[in-house]
Coordinates of C-alpha atoms in Angstrom, one line a residue:
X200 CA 0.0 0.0 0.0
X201 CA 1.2 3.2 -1.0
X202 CA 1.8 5.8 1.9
X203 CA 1.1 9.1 2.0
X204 CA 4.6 11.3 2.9
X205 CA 4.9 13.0 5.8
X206 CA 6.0 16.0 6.4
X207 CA 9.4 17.4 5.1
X208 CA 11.8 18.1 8.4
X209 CA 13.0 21.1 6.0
X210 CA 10.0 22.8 6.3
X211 CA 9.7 26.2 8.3
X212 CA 6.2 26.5 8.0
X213 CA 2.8 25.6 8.6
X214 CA 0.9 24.2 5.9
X215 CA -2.7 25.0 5.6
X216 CA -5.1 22.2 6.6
X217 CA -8.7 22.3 4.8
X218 CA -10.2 23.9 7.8
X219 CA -7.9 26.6 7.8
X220 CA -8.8 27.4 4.3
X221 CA -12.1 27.6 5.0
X222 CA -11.9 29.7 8.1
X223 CA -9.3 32.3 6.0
X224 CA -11.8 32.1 3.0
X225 CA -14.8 33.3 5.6
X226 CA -12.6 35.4 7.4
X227 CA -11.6 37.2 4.7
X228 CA -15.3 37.1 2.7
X229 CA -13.9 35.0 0.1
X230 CA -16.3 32.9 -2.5
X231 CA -14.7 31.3 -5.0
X232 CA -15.4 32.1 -8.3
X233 CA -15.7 30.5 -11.3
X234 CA -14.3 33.7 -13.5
X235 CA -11.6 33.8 -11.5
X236 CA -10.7 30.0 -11.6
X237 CA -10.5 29.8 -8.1
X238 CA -10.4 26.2 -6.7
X239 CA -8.3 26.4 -3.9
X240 CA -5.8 23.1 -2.9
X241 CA -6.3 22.0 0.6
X242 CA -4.2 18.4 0.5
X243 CA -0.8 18.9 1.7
X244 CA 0.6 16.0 -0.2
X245 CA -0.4 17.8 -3.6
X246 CA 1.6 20.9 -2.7
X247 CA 4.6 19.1 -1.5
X248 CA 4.4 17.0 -4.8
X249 CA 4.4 20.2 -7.2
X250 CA 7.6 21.9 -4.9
X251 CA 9.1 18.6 -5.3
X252 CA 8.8 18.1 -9.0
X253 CA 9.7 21.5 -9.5
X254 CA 13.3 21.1 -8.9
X255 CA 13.6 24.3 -7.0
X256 CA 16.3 25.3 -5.2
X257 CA 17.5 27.8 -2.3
X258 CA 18.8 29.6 -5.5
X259 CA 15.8 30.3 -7.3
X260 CA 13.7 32.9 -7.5
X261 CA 9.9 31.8 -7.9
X262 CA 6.7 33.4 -9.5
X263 CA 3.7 32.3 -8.5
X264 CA 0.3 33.0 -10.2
X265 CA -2.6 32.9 -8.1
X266 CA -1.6 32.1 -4.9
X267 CA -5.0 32.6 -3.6
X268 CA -4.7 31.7 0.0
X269 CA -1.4 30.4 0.3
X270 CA -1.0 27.4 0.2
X271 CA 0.9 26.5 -2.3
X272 CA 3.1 29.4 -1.2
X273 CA 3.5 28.2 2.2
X274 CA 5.1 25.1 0.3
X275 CA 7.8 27.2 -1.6
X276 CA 9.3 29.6 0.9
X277 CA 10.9 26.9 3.0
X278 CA 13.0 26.0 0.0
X279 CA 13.7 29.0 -2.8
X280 CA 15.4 31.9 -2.0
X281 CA 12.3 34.6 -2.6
X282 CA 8.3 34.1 -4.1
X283 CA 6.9 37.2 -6.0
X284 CA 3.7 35.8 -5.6
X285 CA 1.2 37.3 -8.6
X286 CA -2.6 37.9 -7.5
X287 CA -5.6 39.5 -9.4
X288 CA -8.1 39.7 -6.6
X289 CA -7.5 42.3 -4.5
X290 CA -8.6 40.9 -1.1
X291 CA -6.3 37.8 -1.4
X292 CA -3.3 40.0 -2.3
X293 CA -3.7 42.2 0.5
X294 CA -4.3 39.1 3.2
X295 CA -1.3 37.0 2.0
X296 CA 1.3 38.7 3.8
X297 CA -0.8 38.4 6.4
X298 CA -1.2 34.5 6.2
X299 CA 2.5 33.7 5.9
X300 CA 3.5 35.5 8.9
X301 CA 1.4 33.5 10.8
X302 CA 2.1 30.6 9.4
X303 CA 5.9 30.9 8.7
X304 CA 6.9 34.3 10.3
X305 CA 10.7 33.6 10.0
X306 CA 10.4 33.5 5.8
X307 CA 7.8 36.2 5.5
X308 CA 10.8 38.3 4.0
X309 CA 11.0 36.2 1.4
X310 CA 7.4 36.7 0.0
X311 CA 6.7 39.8 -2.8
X312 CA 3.4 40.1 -3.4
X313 CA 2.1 41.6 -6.8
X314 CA -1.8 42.9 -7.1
X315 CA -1.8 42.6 -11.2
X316 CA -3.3 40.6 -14.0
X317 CA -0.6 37.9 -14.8
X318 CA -1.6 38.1 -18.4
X319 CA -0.8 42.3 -18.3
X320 CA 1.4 42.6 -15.7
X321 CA 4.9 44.6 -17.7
X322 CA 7.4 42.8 -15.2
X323 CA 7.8 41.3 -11.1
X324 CA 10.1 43.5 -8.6
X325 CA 13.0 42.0 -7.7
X326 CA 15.6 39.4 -8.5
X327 CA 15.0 38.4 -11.6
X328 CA 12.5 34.8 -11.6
X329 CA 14.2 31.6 -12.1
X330 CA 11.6 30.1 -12.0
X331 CA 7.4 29.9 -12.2
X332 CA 5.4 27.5 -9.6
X333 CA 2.1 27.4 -9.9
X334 CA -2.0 26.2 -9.9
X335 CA -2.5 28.4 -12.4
X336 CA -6.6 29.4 -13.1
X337 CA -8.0 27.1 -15.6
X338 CA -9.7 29.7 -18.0
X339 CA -6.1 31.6 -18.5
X340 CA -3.8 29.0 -18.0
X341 CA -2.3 29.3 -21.6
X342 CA -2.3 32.4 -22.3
X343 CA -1.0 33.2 -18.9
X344 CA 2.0 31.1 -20.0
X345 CA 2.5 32.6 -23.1
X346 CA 2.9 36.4 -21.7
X347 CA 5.0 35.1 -18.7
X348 CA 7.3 33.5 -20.9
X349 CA 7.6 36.2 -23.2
X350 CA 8.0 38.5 -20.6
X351 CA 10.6 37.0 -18.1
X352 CA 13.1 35.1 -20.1
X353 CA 15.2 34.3 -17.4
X354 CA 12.4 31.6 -16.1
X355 CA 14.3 28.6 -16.7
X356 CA 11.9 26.1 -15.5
X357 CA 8.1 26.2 -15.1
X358 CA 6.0 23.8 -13.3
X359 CA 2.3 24.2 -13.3
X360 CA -1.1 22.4 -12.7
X361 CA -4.0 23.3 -15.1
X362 CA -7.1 21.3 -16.2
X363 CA -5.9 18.0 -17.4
X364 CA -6.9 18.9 -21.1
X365 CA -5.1 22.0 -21.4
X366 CA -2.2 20.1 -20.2
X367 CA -2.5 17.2 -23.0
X368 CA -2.5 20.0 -25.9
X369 CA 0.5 22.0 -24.3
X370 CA 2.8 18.9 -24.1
X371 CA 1.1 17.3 -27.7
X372 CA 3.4 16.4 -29.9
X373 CA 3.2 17.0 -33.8
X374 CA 0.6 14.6 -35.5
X375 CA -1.0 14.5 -32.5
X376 CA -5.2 15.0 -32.2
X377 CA -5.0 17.6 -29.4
X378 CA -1.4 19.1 -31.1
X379 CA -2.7 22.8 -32.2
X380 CA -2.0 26.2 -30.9
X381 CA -0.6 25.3 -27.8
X382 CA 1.3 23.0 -28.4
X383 CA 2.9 25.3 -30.9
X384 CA 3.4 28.5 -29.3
X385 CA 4.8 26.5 -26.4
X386 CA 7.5 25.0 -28.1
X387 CA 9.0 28.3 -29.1
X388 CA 10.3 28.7 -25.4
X389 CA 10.4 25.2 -23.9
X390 CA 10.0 21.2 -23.8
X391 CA 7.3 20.5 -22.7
X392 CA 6.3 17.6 -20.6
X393 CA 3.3 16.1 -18.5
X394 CA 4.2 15.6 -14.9
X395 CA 1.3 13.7 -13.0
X396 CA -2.3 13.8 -12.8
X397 CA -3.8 15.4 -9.9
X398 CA -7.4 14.4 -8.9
X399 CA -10.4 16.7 -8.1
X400 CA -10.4 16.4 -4.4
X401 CA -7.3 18.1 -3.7
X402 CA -9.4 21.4 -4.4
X403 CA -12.2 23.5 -2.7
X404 CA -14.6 24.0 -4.2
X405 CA -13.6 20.8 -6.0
X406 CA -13.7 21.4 -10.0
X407 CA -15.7 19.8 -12.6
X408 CA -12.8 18.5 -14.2
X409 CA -9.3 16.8 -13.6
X410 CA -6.1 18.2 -13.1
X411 CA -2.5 17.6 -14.5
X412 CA 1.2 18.8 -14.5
X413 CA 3.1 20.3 -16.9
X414 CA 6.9 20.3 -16.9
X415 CA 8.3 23.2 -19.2
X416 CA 12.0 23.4 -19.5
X417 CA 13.3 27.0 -21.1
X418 CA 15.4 26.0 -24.6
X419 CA 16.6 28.2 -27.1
X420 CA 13.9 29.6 -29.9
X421 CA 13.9 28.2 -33.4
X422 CA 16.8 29.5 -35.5
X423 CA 15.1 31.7 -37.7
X424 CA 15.2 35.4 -39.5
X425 CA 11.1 35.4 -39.1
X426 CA 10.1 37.3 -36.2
X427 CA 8.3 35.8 -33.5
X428 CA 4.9 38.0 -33.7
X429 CA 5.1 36.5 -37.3
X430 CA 5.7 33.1 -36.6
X431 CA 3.0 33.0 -34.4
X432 CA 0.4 34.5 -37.1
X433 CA 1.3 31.3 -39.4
X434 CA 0.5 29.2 -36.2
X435 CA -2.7 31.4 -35.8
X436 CA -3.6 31.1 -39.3
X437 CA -3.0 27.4 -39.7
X438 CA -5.3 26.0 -36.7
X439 CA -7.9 29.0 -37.6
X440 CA -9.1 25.9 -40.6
X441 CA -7.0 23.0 -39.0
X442 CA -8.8 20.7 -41.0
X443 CA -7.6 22.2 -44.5
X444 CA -4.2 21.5 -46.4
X445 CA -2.0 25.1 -45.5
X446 CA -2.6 25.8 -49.1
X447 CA -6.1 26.5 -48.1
X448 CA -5.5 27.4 -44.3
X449 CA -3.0 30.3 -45.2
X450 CA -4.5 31.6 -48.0
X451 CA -5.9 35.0 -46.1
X452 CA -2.8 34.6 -44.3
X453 CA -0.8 34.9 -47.5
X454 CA -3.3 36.7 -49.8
X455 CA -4.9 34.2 -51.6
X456 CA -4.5 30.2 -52.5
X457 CA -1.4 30.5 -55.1
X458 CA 0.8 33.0 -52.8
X459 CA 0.3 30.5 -49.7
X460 CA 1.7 27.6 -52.0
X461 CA 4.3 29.8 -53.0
X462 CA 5.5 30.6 -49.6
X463 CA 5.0 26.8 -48.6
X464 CA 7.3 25.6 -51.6
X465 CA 9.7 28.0 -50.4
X466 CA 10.0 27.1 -47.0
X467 CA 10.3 23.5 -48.3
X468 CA 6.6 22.1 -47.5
X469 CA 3.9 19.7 -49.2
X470 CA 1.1 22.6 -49.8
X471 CA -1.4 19.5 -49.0
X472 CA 0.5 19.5 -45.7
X473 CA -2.0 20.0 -42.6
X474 CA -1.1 22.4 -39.9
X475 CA -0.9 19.4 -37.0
X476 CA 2.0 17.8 -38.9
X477 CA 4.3 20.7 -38.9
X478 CA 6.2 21.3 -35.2
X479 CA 7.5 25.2 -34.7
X480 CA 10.7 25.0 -37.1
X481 CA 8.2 24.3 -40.2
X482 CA 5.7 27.5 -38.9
X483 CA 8.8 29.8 -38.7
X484 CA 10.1 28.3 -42.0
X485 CA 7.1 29.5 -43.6
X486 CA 7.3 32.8 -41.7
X487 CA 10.2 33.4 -43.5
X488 CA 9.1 32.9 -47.1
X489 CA 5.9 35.0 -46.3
X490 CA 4.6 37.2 -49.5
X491 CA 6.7 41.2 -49.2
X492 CA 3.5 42.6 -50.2
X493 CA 2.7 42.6 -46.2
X494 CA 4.7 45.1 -44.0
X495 CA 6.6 43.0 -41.3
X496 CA 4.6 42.5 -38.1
X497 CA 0.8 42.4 -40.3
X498 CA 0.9 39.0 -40.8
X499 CA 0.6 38.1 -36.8
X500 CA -2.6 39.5 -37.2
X501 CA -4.3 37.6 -39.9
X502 CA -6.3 34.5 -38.6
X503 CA -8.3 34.1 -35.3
X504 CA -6.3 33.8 -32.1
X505 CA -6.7 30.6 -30.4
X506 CA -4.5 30.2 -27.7
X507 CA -6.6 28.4 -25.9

């Protein structure tokens, strides 16, 4: 029989039991809310098991989106050098402090807490982030990635737990049924990798749905002249009609049928080629052969946005 593991002797503070999220939650006049994503963990196991499988380090520097009540922060301090913890709602932003210097009052220096949108915030105070730890909400959970990688690019690692099918199309691999946007956009920045699953009772209230872990790992972008913005309107543009050759899914794209074919000969692909069997080096290869009739930066535009 598999047994649950206790607690870690390197641990400085108190974890949060389910009763003392729900006394905080009251105390505070907190309903979780479905806009928000706001399913809050209340198993100790499960927030051991994501600071574990992050890999981080008295060295690092984390982010953390949507700490809510802390307890996944109350996890991290112990064992990371600082958490700039990232919240949207103002009356859990103002209360963490709060909550970790009860809980852990000898690492309360080490927490930063940010009132911001995660997908708009322009950068974190402090050391620059190592590293990004978090339950991320379910309804932003991509694009949340997307803007953090972007924005940060010293995050070398990212561990993260979203709804389990977000986190089969981010790690898909080309070919793939659920490979598409994600899975595209992702790879410009890291591996990607499932880590677990994580059930639904971990959570209050629990969710609808299952949860999993993704395992990003920061690698180099495609070598490529094509702009990233650019890049990423082919991607766009190609899952916008996923189930048409690229001859017929880039044709706004490119300007019409014959100038997508051009560009796709160019870059060295079958025009009858789908968009799920081409990985990020074949998007930014097309990128690069895009028509000059379109001032750089347009093309990111054309197609519907689907980064979800």
């Amino acid at each position: 029989m598999t047994q649950t593991p206790g607690p870690d002797p390197s641990d400085r503070s108190r974890l949060l039991t389910p009763s003392d999220v729900r006394a905080l939650a009251e105390r505070f006049g907190i309903r979780p809310t479905k806009t928000l994503g706001q399913n809050f963990v209340i198993d100790h196991g499960t927030v051991r098991r994501i600071v574990r499988a992050s890999g981080v380090t008295g060295e690092d520097v984390v982010v953390e989106v949507g700490p809510g009540l802390g307890s996944l922060t109350l996890a991290l301090l112990p064992h990371v050098r600082r958490v700039t913890a990232v919240e949207i709602d103002p009356v859990l932003a103002e209360a963490l402090p709060g909550t970790v210097a009860d809980h852990a009052p000898d690492l309360a220096d080490r927490l930063t807490v940010v009132h911001g949108d995660a997908m708009r915030v322009t950068g974190v105070p402090g050391p620059a982030p190592t590293a990004l730890v978090a339950n991320l909400p379910y309804n932003v959970s991509v694009p949340v990635l997307l803007h953090l990688l972007e924005l940060l690019p010293t995050l070398e690692r990212v561990l993260v737990m979203v709804q389990s099918e977000v986190a089969d199309r981010i790690t898909a691999a080309p070919g793939g049924r659920v490979y598409g946007v994600p899975s595209a956009k992702i790879a410009w920045y890291a591996s990607a990798r499932r880590a677990g699953a994580v059930g639904r009772n971990v959570f209050w209230p629990a969710p609808n749905v299952d949860s999993g872990l993704v395992e990003l790992v920061r690698r180099p972008a495609p070598g490529t002249t094509a702009a990233r913005e650019d890049v990423f309107g082919v991607v766009d543009a190609a899952f916008a009609q996923r189930r048409k050759t690229l001859r017929a899914a880039l044709s706004g794209w490119a300007g019409s049928p014959a100038a997508a074919e051009t560009a796709l000969r160019a870059a060295g692909i079958d025009p009858r080629t789908r968009g799920e069997s081409l990985g990020i080096e074949g998007f930014a290869a097309i990128a690069e052969h895009a028509p000059e009739t379109f001032s750089p930066g347009s093309r990111s535009r054309r197609g519907r946005r689907a980064d979800a």
